[in-house]
Amino acid sequence: ASSSTTTVVTSIELTSLPKLARGKVRDLYQIDEHTLLFVTTDRISAYDVIMGNGVPLKGAILTQISAHWFRVLTERIPGLKTHFLTLSPPAALLTPAEQALVRARSMQVRKLKVFPLEAIVRGYITGSAWTEYQKTGTVHGLPQPAGLQQCSPFPQPIYTPSTKAELGSHDENISPAKAAEIVGERYASRIEALALQVYTAGAAYARERGIIIADTKFEFGLDEETDDIVLIDEVLTPDSSRFWPADQYEVGRDQDSFDKQYLRNWLTAEGLKYKEGVEMPAHIAEATSDRYKDAFKLLTGNTIEEALAAL
Ligand code: ATP
Ligand code: MG
């Protein structure tokens, strides 16, 4: 692997392409009117704030997991459209140093109009859904069967959208009816059906490989020429989903998430929760990196090092 994938990169400044946006984890560059360079840094957020330093290989792992899913899901779901174009950077447009910097951690994707919704699907009850259910018996206002325990599976996966908040504010849980007001009836039911279909296919695939995907967030875009709804953003990664190791799963208690548990435990123990820009000690960054590597290996069957060597 080149040094770019082993060096931890929390900020990427390409001068050869215009920067369109900077999210919590990604930097988006414009290649042309219809194409973006979707670059994933090694930044990590916990409790909704970004750490001061990054996690080794995280950007590459998230990129390669998403690329793996785009391939697997396209094979399994006839007619599924995704924004994925290629893992190769646009070499002719970048300097050699820039190519090295974005290699493995970026993909070219189709630039689309983003539906302003987080299309969340939950297969298991945990987090804010469990908190709400204990008070009211509902999840995002949807009545649920009585007697669910913490981290129980729902009888079937449920669609629980939220608004897409601006950087720094919090997403708001909404009902599917409210989601229909935001994107229009015309698209709302298609987004819901697609989100459930992609979750169901992905969760089954992951479960055979030892990972329970408890819940996840998808984003969709619109191809305005064909009126197709397109799966965009990152897909079924440990950042956009709760991954639980299947061999440790037990109903009735909280589950350790695959990736951020070390970091969250450390932040809690040090009293640093919710503080912006906290520097993680090296052993926490390394342990976190190891968990992302474990998830990659389980899902794809290869180590991240093997995958990067084959690029
Ligand atoms: P977080 O994921 O931590 O909530 P974030 O979503 O603000 O943070 P990132 O994941 O860092 O941001 O950046 C990805 C951004 O790119 C999101 O705003 C997403 O909506 C947008 N995006 C993803 N795919 C496309 C696409 N094909 N066309 C246009 N925008 C896209
Ligand atoms: Mg995101």
mmCIF file of C-alpha atoms and ligand atoms in Angstrom:
data_model
loop_
_atom_site.group_PDB
_atom_site.id
_atom_site.type_symbol
_atom_site.label_atom_id
_atom_site.label_comp_id
_atom_site.label_asym_id
_atom_site.label_seq_id
_atom_site.Cartn_x
_atom_site.Cartn_y
_atom_site.Cartn_z
ATOM 1 C CA ALA A 1 0.000 0.000 0.000
ATOM 2 C CA SER A 2 1.158 3.533 -0.708
ATOM 3 C CA SER A 3 1.885 5.883 2.162
ATOM 4 C CA SER A 4 -1.390 7.755 1.567
ATOM 5 C CA THR A 5 -3.441 4.847 2.880
ATOM 6 C CA THR A 6 -1.270 4.283 5.936
ATOM 7 C CA THR A 7 -0.954 7.977 6.810
ATOM 8 C CA VAL A 8 -3.926 9.217 8.771
ATOM 9 C CA VAL A 9 -5.672 11.944 6.785
ATOM 10 C CA THR A 10 -8.240 14.180 8.484
ATOM 11 C CA SER A 11 -8.263 16.996 5.986
ATOM 12 C CA ILE A 12 -7.917 16.872 2.224
ATOM 13 C CA GLU A 13 -7.218 19.938 0.139
ATOM 14 C CA LEU A 14 -7.131 19.220 -3.580
ATOM 15 C CA THR A 15 -6.314 22.296 -5.623
ATOM 16 C CA SER A 16 -7.030 20.658 -8.997
ATOM 17 C CA LEU A 17 -10.770 20.231 -8.458
ATOM 18 C CA PRO A 18 -13.423 22.543 -6.982
ATOM 19 C CA LYS A 19 -14.613 21.477 -3.517
ATOM 20 C CA LEU A 20 -18.400 21.235 -3.347
ATOM 21 C CA ALA A 21 -18.951 20.326 0.273
ATOM 22 C CA ARG A 22 -17.328 19.106 3.447
ATOM 23 C CA GLY A 23 -19.349 16.775 5.669
ATOM 24 C CA LYS A 24 -18.417 15.306 9.017
ATOM 25 C CA VAL A 25 -16.371 12.573 7.343
ATOM 26 C CA ARG A 26 -16.262 13.286 3.597
ATOM 27 C CA ASP A 27 -15.032 15.936 1.226
ATOM 28 C CA LEU A 28 -16.878 16.188 -2.100
ATOM 29 C CA TYR A 29 -15.134 17.489 -5.208
ATOM 30 C CA GLN A 30 -16.669 18.275 -8.562
ATOM 31 C CA ILE A 31 -15.190 16.417 -11.541
ATOM 32 C CA ASP A 32 -17.750 17.664 -14.052
ATOM 33 C CA GLU A 33 -21.387 18.676 -14.149
ATOM 34 C CA HIS A 34 -22.544 15.088 -13.645
ATOM 35 C CA THR A 35 -19.701 13.562 -11.639
ATOM 36 C CA LEU A 36 -18.280 13.905 -8.134
ATOM 37 C CA LEU A 37 -15.113 12.682 -6.488
ATOM 38 C CA PHE A 38 -16.467 11.302 -3.211
ATOM 39 C CA VAL A 39 -13.518 11.316 -0.805
ATOM 40 C CA THR A 40 -13.651 9.706 2.621
ATOM 41 C CA THR A 41 -11.164 10.994 5.185
ATOM 42 C CA ASP A 42 -10.053 9.220 8.361
ATOM 43 C CA ARG A 43 -12.120 11.601 10.491
ATOM 44 C CA ILE A 44 -14.324 9.970 13.105
ATOM 45 C CA SER A 45 -17.277 11.313 15.027
ATOM 46 C CA ALA A 46 -18.650 9.996 18.300
ATOM 47 C CA TYR A 47 -21.672 11.367 20.132
ATOM 48 C CA ASP A 48 -22.083 13.614 17.070
ATOM 49 C CA VAL A 49 -18.791 15.502 17.443
ATOM 50 C CA ILE A 50 -15.641 15.057 15.395
ATOM 51 C CA MET A 51 -12.423 13.923 17.084
ATOM 52 C CA GLY A 52 -9.255 15.976 16.635
ATOM 53 C CA ASN A 53 -7.304 13.086 15.127
ATOM 54 C CA GLY A 54 -8.290 10.289 12.789
ATOM 55 C CA VAL A 55 -8.464 6.496 12.638
ATOM 56 C CA PRO A 56 -5.866 4.693 10.489
ATOM 57 C CA LEU A 57 -7.356 3.229 7.271
ATOM 58 C CA LYS A 58 -10.889 4.290 8.148
ATOM 59 C CA GLY A 59 -11.463 6.274 4.932
ATOM 60 C CA ALA A 60 -10.202 3.433 2.769
ATOM 61 C CA ILE A 61 -12.224 0.822 4.673
ATOM 62 C CA LEU A 62 -15.481 2.797 4.423
ATOM 63 C CA THR A 63 -14.915 3.407 0.720
ATOM 64 C CA GLN A 64 -14.119 -0.244 0.009
ATOM 65 C CA ILE A 65 -17.087 -1.487 2.086
ATOM 66 C CA SER A 66 -19.471 0.779 0.171
ATOM 67 C CA ALA A 67 -17.992 -0.324 -3.158
ATOM 68 C CA HIS A 68 -18.402 -3.967 -2.108
ATOM 69 C CA TRP A 69 -22.061 -3.359 -1.261
ATOM 70 C CA PHE A 70 -22.766 -1.514 -4.510
ATOM 71 C CA ARG A 71 -21.588 -4.640 -6.346
ATOM 72 C CA VAL A 72 -23.357 -7.183 -4.099
ATOM 73 C CA LEU A 73 -26.623 -5.227 -3.925
ATOM 74 C CA THR A 74 -26.736 -4.586 -7.669
ATOM 75 C CA GLU A 75 -26.351 -8.337 -8.219
ATOM 76 C CA ARG A 76 -29.096 -9.178 -5.739
ATOM 77 C CA ILE A 77 -31.660 -6.471 -6.402
ATOM 78 C CA PRO A 78 -32.758 -6.403 -10.042
ATOM 79 C CA GLY A 79 -33.089 -2.870 -11.341
ATOM 80 C CA LEU A 80 -31.322 -1.206 -8.406
ATOM 81 C CA LYS A 81 -29.622 2.046 -9.450
ATOM 82 C CA THR A 82 -26.641 3.382 -7.492
ATOM 83 C CA HIS A 83 -24.430 6.455 -7.800
ATOM 84 C CA PHE A 84 -21.241 4.350 -7.985
ATOM 85 C CA LEU A 85 -19.099 4.772 -11.107
ATOM 86 C CA THR A 86 -15.540 3.645 -10.350
ATOM 87 C CA LEU A 87 -12.918 3.365 -7.625
ATOM 88 C CA SER A 88 -10.302 4.877 -9.944
ATOM 89 C CA PRO A 89 -9.586 8.547 -9.379
ATOM 90 C CA PRO A 90 -9.725 10.850 -12.433
ATOM 91 C CA ALA A 91 -5.974 10.575 -13.024
ATOM 92 C CA ALA A 92 -5.802 13.100 -15.849
ATOM 93 C CA LEU A 93 -7.282 15.814 -13.634
ATOM 94 C CA LEU A 94 -5.098 15.308 -10.541
ATOM 95 C CA THR A 95 -1.434 15.789 -9.728
ATOM 96 C CA PRO A 96 0.463 12.608 -8.811
ATOM 97 C CA ALA A 97 0.490 13.725 -5.161
ATOM 98 C CA GLU A 98 -3.281 14.256 -5.210
ATOM 99 C CA GLN A 99 -3.803 10.859 -6.840
ATOM 100 C CA ALA A 100 -1.817 9.236 -4.052
ATOM 101 C CA LEU A 101 -3.796 11.148 -1.421
ATOM 102 C CA VAL A 102 -7.248 10.066 -2.662
ATOM 103 C CA ARG A 103 -6.302 6.577 -3.818
ATOM 104 C CA ALA A 104 -8.337 3.829 -2.076
ATOM 105 C CA ARG A 105 -10.341 6.351 -0.071
ATOM 106 C CA SER A 106 -12.353 7.805 -2.951
ATOM 107 C CA MET A 107 -14.773 6.843 -5.666
ATOM 108 C CA GLN A 108 -16.257 8.636 -8.623
ATOM 109 C CA VAL A 109 -20.020 8.882 -8.289
ATOM 110 C CA ARG A 110 -22.881 10.389 -10.224
ATOM 111 C CA LYS A 111 -23.831 13.817 -8.930
ATOM 112 C CA LEU A 112 -27.549 13.761 -8.160
ATOM 113 C CA LYS A 113 -30.225 15.823 -6.506
ATOM 114 C CA VAL A 114 -30.297 14.524 -2.917
ATOM 115 C CA PHE A 115 -33.650 13.827 -1.271
ATOM 116 C CA PRO A 116 -33.481 15.693 2.074
ATOM 117 C CA LEU A 117 -34.289 12.585 4.111
ATOM 118 C CA GLU A 118 -32.358 10.064 6.124
ATOM 119 C CA ALA A 119 -33.999 6.815 5.038
ATOM 120 C CA ILE A 120 -33.504 4.870 8.254
ATOM 121 C CA VAL A 121 -34.436 1.202 8.462
ATOM 122 C CA ARG A 122 -34.467 -0.671 11.750
ATOM 123 C CA GLY A 123 -34.403 -4.443 12.063
ATOM 124 C CA TYR A 124 -33.784 -4.419 15.830
ATOM 125 C CA ILE A 125 -34.969 -2.067 18.540
ATOM 126 C CA THR A 126 -32.168 -0.044 20.145
ATOM 127 C CA GLY A 127 -30.972 3.515 20.689
ATOM 128 C CA SER A 128 -33.550 6.297 20.369
ATOM 129 C CA ALA A 129 -36.145 3.793 19.087
ATOM 130 C CA TRP A 130 -35.868 1.751 22.300
ATOM 131 C CA THR A 131 -36.107 4.912 24.427
ATOM 132 C CA GLU A 132 -39.272 6.021 22.618
ATOM 133 C CA TYR A 133 -40.846 2.543 22.720
ATOM 134 C CA GLN A 134 -40.397 2.251 26.486
ATOM 135 C CA LYS A 135 -42.306 5.511 26.999
ATOM 136 C CA THR A 136 -45.077 5.200 24.409
ATOM 137 C CA GLY A 137 -45.004 1.774 22.754
ATOM 138 C CA THR A 138 -44.229 3.518 19.458
ATOM 139 C CA VAL A 139 -41.152 4.059 17.265
ATOM 140 C CA HIS A 140 -41.126 7.324 15.286
ATOM 141 C CA GLY A 141 -44.797 7.468 16.238
ATOM 142 C CA LEU A 142 -45.561 4.071 14.700
ATOM 143 C CA PRO A 143 -47.292 1.673 17.120
ATOM 144 C CA GLN A 144 -45.221 -1.458 17.797
ATOM 145 C CA PRO A 145 -46.185 -4.852 19.217
ATOM 146 C CA ALA A 146 -46.156 -5.134 23.018
ATOM 147 C CA GLY A 147 -43.429 -7.094 24.778
ATOM 148 C CA LEU A 148 -40.363 -6.135 22.746
ATOM 149 C CA GLN A 149 -37.195 -6.330 24.802
ATOM 150 C CA GLN A 150 -34.078 -4.216 24.410
ATOM 151 C CA CYS A 151 -32.388 -5.165 21.106
ATOM 152 C CA SER A 152 -35.210 -7.542 20.071
ATOM 153 C CA PRO A 153 -35.769 -7.903 16.361
ATOM 154 C CA PHE A 154 -38.920 -6.211 15.083
ATOM 155 C CA PRO A 155 -41.415 -8.707 13.573
ATOM 156 C CA GLN A 156 -40.246 -7.188 10.297
ATOM 157 C CA PRO A 157 -37.867 -4.306 9.540
ATOM 158 C CA ILE A 158 -39.468 -0.868 9.843
ATOM 159 C CA TYR A 159 -38.875 2.340 7.919
ATOM 160 C CA THR A 160 -38.302 5.269 10.295
ATOM 161 C CA PRO A 161 -37.120 8.328 8.358
ATOM 162 C CA SER A 162 -35.587 11.434 9.842
ATOM 163 C CA THR A 163 -34.834 14.871 8.498
ATOM 164 C CA LYS A 164 -31.345 15.555 7.186
ATOM 165 C CA ALA A 165 -30.018 18.207 9.533
ATOM 166 C CA GLU A 166 -27.392 20.798 8.639
ATOM 167 C CA LEU A 167 -23.880 20.203 9.994
ATOM 168 C CA GLY A 168 -23.907 20.832 13.749
ATOM 169 C CA SER A 169 -27.620 20.333 14.367
ATOM 170 C CA HIS A 170 -29.489 17.137 15.107
ATOM 171 C CA ASP A 171 -31.671 15.054 12.826
ATOM 172 C CA GLU A 172 -35.309 14.935 13.785
ATOM 173 C CA ASN A 173 -37.279 11.682 13.829
ATOM 174 C CA ILE A 174 -40.380 11.933 11.676
ATOM 175 C CA SER A 175 -43.262 9.694 10.653
ATOM 176 C CA PRO A 176 -43.444 8.224 7.132
ATOM 177 C CA ALA A 177 -46.406 10.606 6.586
ATOM 178 C CA LYS A 178 -44.208 13.616 7.356
ATOM 179 C CA ALA A 179 -41.520 12.191 5.032
ATOM 180 C CA ALA A 180 -44.134 12.121 2.261
ATOM 181 C CA GLU A 181 -44.787 15.832 2.859
ATOM 182 C CA ILE A 182 -41.072 16.562 2.486
ATOM 183 C CA VAL A 183 -40.308 14.614 -0.713
ATOM 184 C CA GLY A 184 -43.830 14.309 -2.142
ATOM 185 C CA GLU A 185 -46.130 11.276 -2.182
ATOM 186 C CA ARG A 186 -44.799 10.394 -5.614
ATOM 187 C CA TYR A 187 -41.351 9.552 -4.318
ATOM 188 C CA ALA A 188 -41.993 8.755 -0.660
ATOM 189 C CA SER A 189 -43.422 5.282 -1.122
ATOM 190 C CA ARG A 190 -40.732 4.325 -3.656
ATOM 191 C CA ILE A 191 -37.989 5.497 -1.267
ATOM 192 C CA GLU A 192 -39.550 3.513 1.569
ATOM 193 C CA ALA A 193 -39.853 0.336 -0.505
ATOM 194 C CA LEU A 194 -36.291 0.651 -1.796
ATOM 195 C CA ALA A 195 -34.851 1.327 1.663
ATOM 196 C CA LEU A 196 -36.567 -1.784 3.057
ATOM 197 C CA GLN A 197 -35.470 -3.890 0.094
ATOM 198 C CA VAL A 198 -31.826 -2.812 0.335
ATOM 199 C CA TYR A 199 -31.743 -3.284 4.113
ATOM 200 C CA THR A 200 -33.317 -6.740 3.887
ATOM 201 C CA ALA A 201 -30.863 -7.941 1.229
ATOM 202 C CA GLY A 202 -27.865 -6.407 3.010
ATOM 203 C CA ALA A 203 -28.819 -7.639 6.473
ATOM 204 C CA ALA A 204 -29.253 -11.208 5.189
ATOM 205 C CA TYR A 205 -25.840 -11.075 3.480
ATOM 206 C CA ALA A 206 -24.140 -9.687 6.596
ATOM 207 C CA ARG A 207 -25.868 -12.150 8.931
ATOM 208 C CA GLU A 208 -24.410 -15.084 6.963
ATOM 209 C CA ARG A 209 -21.010 -13.520 7.653
ATOM 210 C CA GLY A 210 -21.396 -13.001 11.387
ATOM 211 C CA ILE A 211 -22.642 -9.412 11.485
ATOM 212 C CA ILE A 212 -26.079 -8.262 12.591
ATOM 213 C CA ILE A 213 -26.972 -4.957 10.966
ATOM 214 C CA ALA A 214 -29.327 -3.693 13.642
ATOM 215 C CA ASP A 215 -30.282 -0.538 11.794
ATOM 216 C CA THR A 216 -28.967 1.730 9.082
ATOM 217 C CA LYS A 217 -29.360 5.016 7.281
ATOM 218 C CA PHE A 218 -29.583 5.300 3.493
ATOM 219 C CA GLU A 219 -29.650 8.363 1.316
ATOM 220 C CA PHE A 220 -31.301 8.519 -2.081
ATOM 221 C CA GLY A 221 -30.962 10.858 -5.023
ATOM 222 C CA LEU A 222 -33.073 11.546 -8.066
ATOM 223 C CA ASP A 223 -31.969 11.001 -11.644
ATOM 224 C CA GLU A 224 -33.951 13.856 -13.125
ATOM 225 C CA GLU A 225 -33.606 12.553 -16.676
ATOM 226 C CA THR A 226 -35.083 9.092 -16.040
ATOM 227 C CA ASP A 227 -37.019 9.835 -12.822
ATOM 228 C CA ASP A 228 -35.147 6.917 -11.211
ATOM 229 C CA ILE A 229 -34.482 6.894 -7.470
ATOM 230 C CA VAL A 230 -30.792 6.168 -6.974
ATOM 231 C CA LEU A 231 -28.988 4.769 -3.915
ATOM 232 C CA ILE A 232 -26.254 7.302 -3.053
ATOM 233 C CA ASP A 233 -23.811 8.176 -0.262
ATOM 234 C CA GLU A 234 -22.071 5.467 1.779
ATOM 235 C CA VAL A 235 -23.943 2.180 2.117
ATOM 236 C CA LEU A 236 -24.209 -0.261 5.018
ATOM 237 C CA THR A 237 -20.942 0.798 6.627
ATOM 238 C CA PRO A 238 -20.207 0.770 10.362
ATOM 239 C CA ASP A 239 -20.614 4.590 10.252
ATOM 240 C CA SER A 240 -24.082 4.587 8.711
ATOM 241 C CA SER A 241 -25.299 1.489 10.576
ATOM 242 C CA ARG A 242 -25.151 -0.335 13.870
ATOM 243 C CA PHE A 243 -23.070 -3.470 13.322
ATOM 244 C CA TRP A 244 -23.255 -6.044 16.111
ATOM 245 C CA PRO A 245 -21.059 -9.141 16.279
ATOM 246 C CA ALA A 246 -23.625 -11.942 15.855
ATOM 247 C CA ASP A 247 -21.793 -14.342 18.160
ATOM 248 C CA GLN A 248 -22.173 -11.965 21.113
ATOM 249 C CA TYR A 249 -25.784 -10.985 20.484
ATOM 250 C CA GLU A 250 -28.187 -11.368 23.406
ATOM 251 C CA VAL A 251 -31.639 -9.897 23.685
ATOM 252 C CA GLY A 252 -32.537 -7.853 26.784
ATOM 253 C CA ARG A 253 -29.349 -5.808 27.054
ATOM 254 C CA ASP A 254 -27.379 -3.220 25.137
ATOM 255 C CA GLN A 255 -24.990 -4.654 22.506
ATOM 256 C CA ASP A 256 -21.436 -3.498 21.940
ATOM 257 C CA SER A 257 -21.275 -1.892 18.524
ATOM 258 C CA PHE A 258 -18.492 -3.176 16.335
ATOM 259 C CA ASP A 259 -16.541 -0.034 15.806
ATOM 260 C CA LYS A 260 -16.978 2.883 18.158
ATOM 261 C CA GLN A 261 -17.386 1.172 21.494
ATOM 262 C CA TYR A 262 -13.737 1.640 22.519
ATOM 263 C CA LEU A 263 -13.882 5.285 21.661
ATOM 264 C CA ARG A 264 -17.228 5.883 23.368
ATOM 265 C CA ASN A 265 -16.134 4.047 26.522
ATOM 266 C CA TRP A 266 -12.924 6.033 26.647
ATOM 267 C CA LEU A 267 -14.715 9.380 26.116
ATOM 268 C CA THR A 268 -17.182 8.507 28.860
ATOM 269 C CA ALA A 269 -14.476 7.391 31.307
ATOM 270 C CA GLU A 270 -12.439 10.563 30.673
ATOM 271 C CA GLY A 271 -15.486 12.844 30.928
ATOM 272 C CA LEU A 272 -14.861 14.107 27.380
ATOM 273 C CA LYS A 273 -18.221 13.220 25.809
ATOM 274 C CA TYR A 274 -19.643 15.880 23.426
ATOM 275 C CA LYS A 275 -16.414 17.933 23.450
ATOM 276 C CA GLU A 276 -15.312 19.079 20.007
ATOM 277 C CA GLY A 277 -11.881 18.164 18.654
ATOM 278 C CA VAL A 278 -10.707 15.786 21.394
ATOM 279 C CA GLU A 279 -7.434 13.958 20.584
ATOM 280 C CA MET A 280 -7.669 10.188 21.022
ATOM 281 C CA PRO A 281 -4.589 8.415 22.386
ATOM 282 C CA ALA A 282 -2.892 6.154 19.834
ATOM 283 C CA HIS A 283 -4.130 2.924 21.440
ATOM 284 C CA ILE A 284 -7.763 4.034 21.120
ATOM 285 C CA ALA A 285 -7.290 5.055 17.477
ATOM 286 C CA GLU A 286 -5.568 1.702 16.766
ATOM 287 C CA ALA A 287 -8.193 -0.395 18.578
ATOM 288 C CA THR A 288 -10.896 1.454 16.657
ATOM 289 C CA SER A 289 -9.055 0.867 13.376
ATOM 290 C CA ASP A 290 -8.838 -2.851 14.213
ATOM 291 C CA ARG A 291 -12.610 -3.041 14.666
ATOM 292 C CA TYR A 292 -13.192 -1.414 11.235
ATOM 293 C CA LYS A 293 -10.727 -3.944 9.785
ATOM 294 C CA ASP A 294 -12.615 -6.818 11.455
ATOM 295 C CA ALA A 295 -15.900 -5.631 9.953
ATOM 296 C CA PHE A 296 -14.280 -5.377 6.515
ATOM 297 C CA LYS A 297 -12.840 -8.894 6.713
ATOM 298 C CA LEU A 298 -16.092 -10.451 7.877
ATOM 299 C CA LEU A 299 -18.152 -8.731 5.188
ATOM 300 C CA THR A 300 -15.868 -9.155 2.205
ATOM 301 C CA GLY A 301 -13.805 -12.226 3.103
ATOM 302 C CA ASN A 302 -10.537 -10.328 2.456
ATOM 303 C CA THR A 303 -8.328 -8.191 4.641
ATOM 304 C CA ILE A 304 -8.287 -4.493 3.805
ATOM 305 C CA GLU A 305 -4.592 -4.847 2.994
ATOM 306 C CA GLU A 306 -5.447 -7.556 0.421
ATOM 307 C CA ALA A 307 -8.183 -5.397 -1.056
ATOM 308 C CA LEU A 308 -5.901 -2.368 -1.350
ATOM 309 C CA ALA A 309 -3.108 -4.398 -2.930
ATOM 310 C CA ALA A 310 -5.591 -5.567 -5.604
ATOM 311 C CA LEU A 311 -6.751 -2.047 -6.530
HETATM 312 P P1 ATP B 1 -22.711 12.265 8.608
HETATM 313 O O1 ATP B 1 -22.748 11.171 7.587
HETATM 314 O O2 ATP B 1 -21.683 12.047 9.649
HETATM 315 O O3 ATP B 1 -24.091 12.604 9.109
HETATM 316 P P2 ATP B 1 -22.733 14.126 6.583
HETATM 317 O O4 ATP B 1 -23.785 13.224 6.064
HETATM 318 O O5 ATP B 1 -22.963 15.562 6.834
HETATM 319 O O6 ATP B 1 -22.204 13.570 7.894
HETATM 320 P P3 ATP B 1 -20.607 13.143 4.911
HETATM 321 O O7 ATP B 1 -21.026 11.732 5.014
HETATM 322 O O8 ATP B 1 -19.299 13.539 5.456
HETATM 323 O O9 ATP B 1 -21.639 14.161 5.489
HETATM 324 O O10 ATP B 1 -20.648 13.654 3.387
HETATM 325 C C1 ATP B 1 -21.456 13.083 2.408
HETATM 326 C C2 ATP B 1 -22.378 14.123 1.769
HETATM 327 O O11 ATP B 1 -22.510 13.859 0.369
HETATM 328 C C3 ATP B 1 -23.788 14.089 2.330
HETATM 329 O O12 ATP B 1 -24.245 15.409 2.509
HETATM 330 C C4 ATP B 1 -24.616 13.410 1.215
HETATM 331 O O13 ATP B 1 -25.949 13.821 1.198
HETATM 332 C C5 ATP B 1 -23.889 13.848 -0.025
HETATM 333 N N1 ATP B 1 -23.998 12.928 -1.176
HETATM 334 C C6 ATP B 1 -23.823 11.588 -1.164
HETATM 335 N N2 ATP B 1 -23.933 11.049 -2.400
HETATM 336 C C7 ATP B 1 -24.192 12.084 -3.241
HETATM 337 C C8 ATP B 1 -24.421 12.166 -4.657
HETATM 338 N N3 ATP B 1 -24.398 11.090 -5.449
HETATM 339 N N4 ATP B 1 -24.674 13.401 -5.188
HETATM 340 C C9 ATP B 1 -24.683 14.498 -4.382
HETATM 341 N N5 ATP B 1 -24.470 14.487 -3.043
HETATM 342 C C10 ATP B 1 -24.230 13.293 -2.468
HETATM 343 MG MG MG B 2 -22.890 10.955 5.730
#
